[in-house]
PDB file of C-alpha atoms in Angstrom:
ATOM      1  CA  MET A   1     -21.513  40.299 -28.837  1.00  0.00           C
ATOM      2  CA  MET A   2     -23.814  41.419 -31.380  1.00  0.00           C
ATOM      3  CA  LEU A   3     -25.380  44.860 -30.390  1.00  0.00           C
ATOM      4  CA  SER A   4     -25.047  45.698 -34.114  1.00  0.00           C
ATOM      5  CA  PRO A   5     -29.116  44.907 -35.428  1.00  0.00           C
ATOM      6  CA  MET A   6     -30.482  47.542 -32.842  1.00  0.00           C
ATOM      7  CA  PRO A   7     -29.495  51.325 -31.700  1.00  0.00           C
ATOM      8  CA  PHE A   8     -27.721  51.665 -28.524  1.00  0.00           C
ATOM      9  CA  SER A   9     -29.633  54.214 -26.352  1.00  0.00           C
ATOM     10  CA  LEU A  10     -32.262  50.929 -27.154  1.00  0.00           C
ATOM     11  CA  TRP A  11     -30.452  48.480 -25.583  1.00  0.00           C
ATOM     12  CA  LYS A  12     -29.636  50.937 -22.803  1.00  0.00           C
ATOM     13  CA  MET A  13     -33.133  51.525 -22.310  1.00  0.00           C
ATOM     14  CA  LEU A  14     -34.059  47.542 -21.656  1.00  0.00           C
ATOM     15  CA  TYR A  15     -30.792  47.117 -20.028  1.00  0.00           C
ATOM     16  CA  LEU A  16     -32.083  50.208 -17.244  1.00  0.00           C
ATOM     17  CA  LEU A  17     -34.602  48.157 -17.124  1.00  0.00           C
ATOM     18  CA  ALA A  18     -34.041  44.734 -16.887  1.00  0.00           C
ATOM     19  CA  GLY A  19     -32.161  46.090 -14.250  1.00  0.00           C
ATOM     20  CA  ARG A  20     -34.397  48.184 -11.987  1.00  0.00           C
ATOM     21  CA  VAL A  21     -37.103  44.792 -12.567  1.00  0.00           C
ATOM     22  CA  SER A  22     -34.781  42.302 -10.665  1.00  0.00           C
ATOM     23  CA  LYS A  23     -32.070  45.122  -8.794  1.00  0.00           C
ATOM     24  CA  THR A  24     -31.580  42.000  -5.947  1.00  0.00           C
ATOM     25  CA  GLU A  25     -30.724  39.823  -8.755  1.00  0.00           C
ATOM     26  CA  LYS A  26     -26.969  38.684  -9.626  1.00  0.00           C
ATOM     27  CA  LYS A  27     -25.615  40.584 -13.676  1.00  0.00           C
ATOM     28  CA  GLU A  28     -25.761  37.566 -14.748  1.00  0.00           C
ATOM     29  CA  THR A  29     -29.785  36.709 -14.038  1.00  0.00           C
ATOM     30  CA  VAL A  30     -29.382  40.079 -15.709  1.00  0.00           C
ATOM     31  CA  LEU A  31     -28.052  39.663 -18.395  1.00  0.00           C
ATOM     32  CA  LEU A  32     -29.802  35.795 -19.728  1.00  0.00           C
ATOM     33  CA  SER A  33     -33.334  37.664 -18.791  1.00  0.00           C
ATOM     34  CA  PHE A  34     -31.816  40.379 -21.155  1.00  0.00           C
ATOM     35  CA  TYR A  35     -30.816  38.151 -23.913  1.00  0.00           C
ATOM     36  CA  SER A  36     -34.150  36.231 -23.308  1.00  0.00           C
ATOM     37  CA  MET A  37     -35.704  38.803 -24.484  1.00  0.00           C
ATOM     38  CA  TYR A  38     -34.227  39.694 -27.677  1.00  0.00           C
ATOM     39  CA  PRO A  39     -36.566  37.803 -29.752  1.00  0.00           C
ATOM     40  CA  PHE A  40     -39.476  39.281 -28.545  1.00  0.00           C
ATOM     41  CA  VAL A  41     -37.659  43.029 -28.822  1.00  0.00           C
ATOM     42  CA  LEU A  42     -36.890  41.820 -32.329  1.00  0.00           C
ATOM     43  CA  VAL A  43     -40.661  41.051 -33.489  1.00  0.00           C
ATOM     44  CA  CYS A  44     -41.397  44.169 -32.627  1.00  0.00           C
ATOM     45  CA  SER A  45     -39.178  46.095 -34.012  1.00  0.00           C
ATOM     46  CA  LEU A  46     -40.445  44.667 -36.730  1.00  0.00           C
ATOM     47  CA  PHE A  47     -43.837  45.125 -35.860  1.00  0.00           C
ATOM     48  CA  CYS A  48     -43.175  48.403 -35.785  1.00  0.00           C
ATOM     49  CA  VAL A  49     -41.102  49.712 -39.124  1.00  0.00           C
ATOM     50  CA  GLN A  50     -44.337  47.640 -40.987  1.00  0.00           C
ATOM     51  CA  CYS A  51     -46.770  49.170 -39.311  1.00  0.00           C
ATOM     52  CA  ILE A  52     -44.709  52.649 -39.876  1.00  0.00           C
ATOM     53  CA  PHE A  53     -44.546  52.062 -43.514  1.00  0.00           C
ATOM     54  CA  PHE A  54     -47.350  50.803 -44.245  1.00  0.00           C
ATOM     55  CA  VAL A  55     -48.348  54.440 -42.223  1.00  0.00           C
ATOM     56  CA  PHE A  56     -46.279  56.408 -45.264  1.00  0.00           C
ATOM     57  CA  PHE A  57     -47.930  54.658 -47.976  1.00  0.00           C
ATOM     58  CA  PHE A  58     -50.827  55.015 -47.298  1.00  0.00           C
ATOM     59  CA  VAL A  59     -50.732  58.465 -46.633  1.00  0.00           C
ATOM     60  CA  PHE A  60     -49.106  59.013 -49.982  1.00  0.00           C
ATOM     61  CA  ARG A  61     -51.305  56.835 -51.424  1.00  0.00           C
ATOM     62  CA  VAL A  62     -54.310  59.682 -50.318  1.00  0.00           C
ATOM     63  CA  LEU A  63     -51.990  62.515 -51.562  1.00  0.00           C
ATOM     64  CA  SER A  64     -51.390  61.375 -55.126  1.00  0.00           C
ATOM     65  CA  ILE A  65     -55.489  60.743 -54.724  1.00  0.00           C
ATOM     66  CA  SER A  66     -56.046  63.950 -54.033  1.00  0.00           C
ATOM     67  CA  SER A  67     -53.616  65.936 -55.862  1.00  0.00           C
ATOM     68  CA  SER A  68     -54.705  63.949 -58.989  1.00  0.00           C
ATOM     69  CA  GLY A  69     -58.527  64.955 -59.248  1.00  0.00           C
TER      70      GLY A  69
END
């Protein structure tokens, strides 16, 4: 299993969420739904990282402009 791209705590949180949503289903079905959510989670995490970098860049630009002026 490839668990390296995401932190363990995030995997654990998603697994608990999937298990809580479908308690009556079998473990295989939970794992299937969990792995089908992977592309969505990957896109969301990339988007969040991009937003964080944008915010840091914006703050850095504002600080550099205010300090130079």
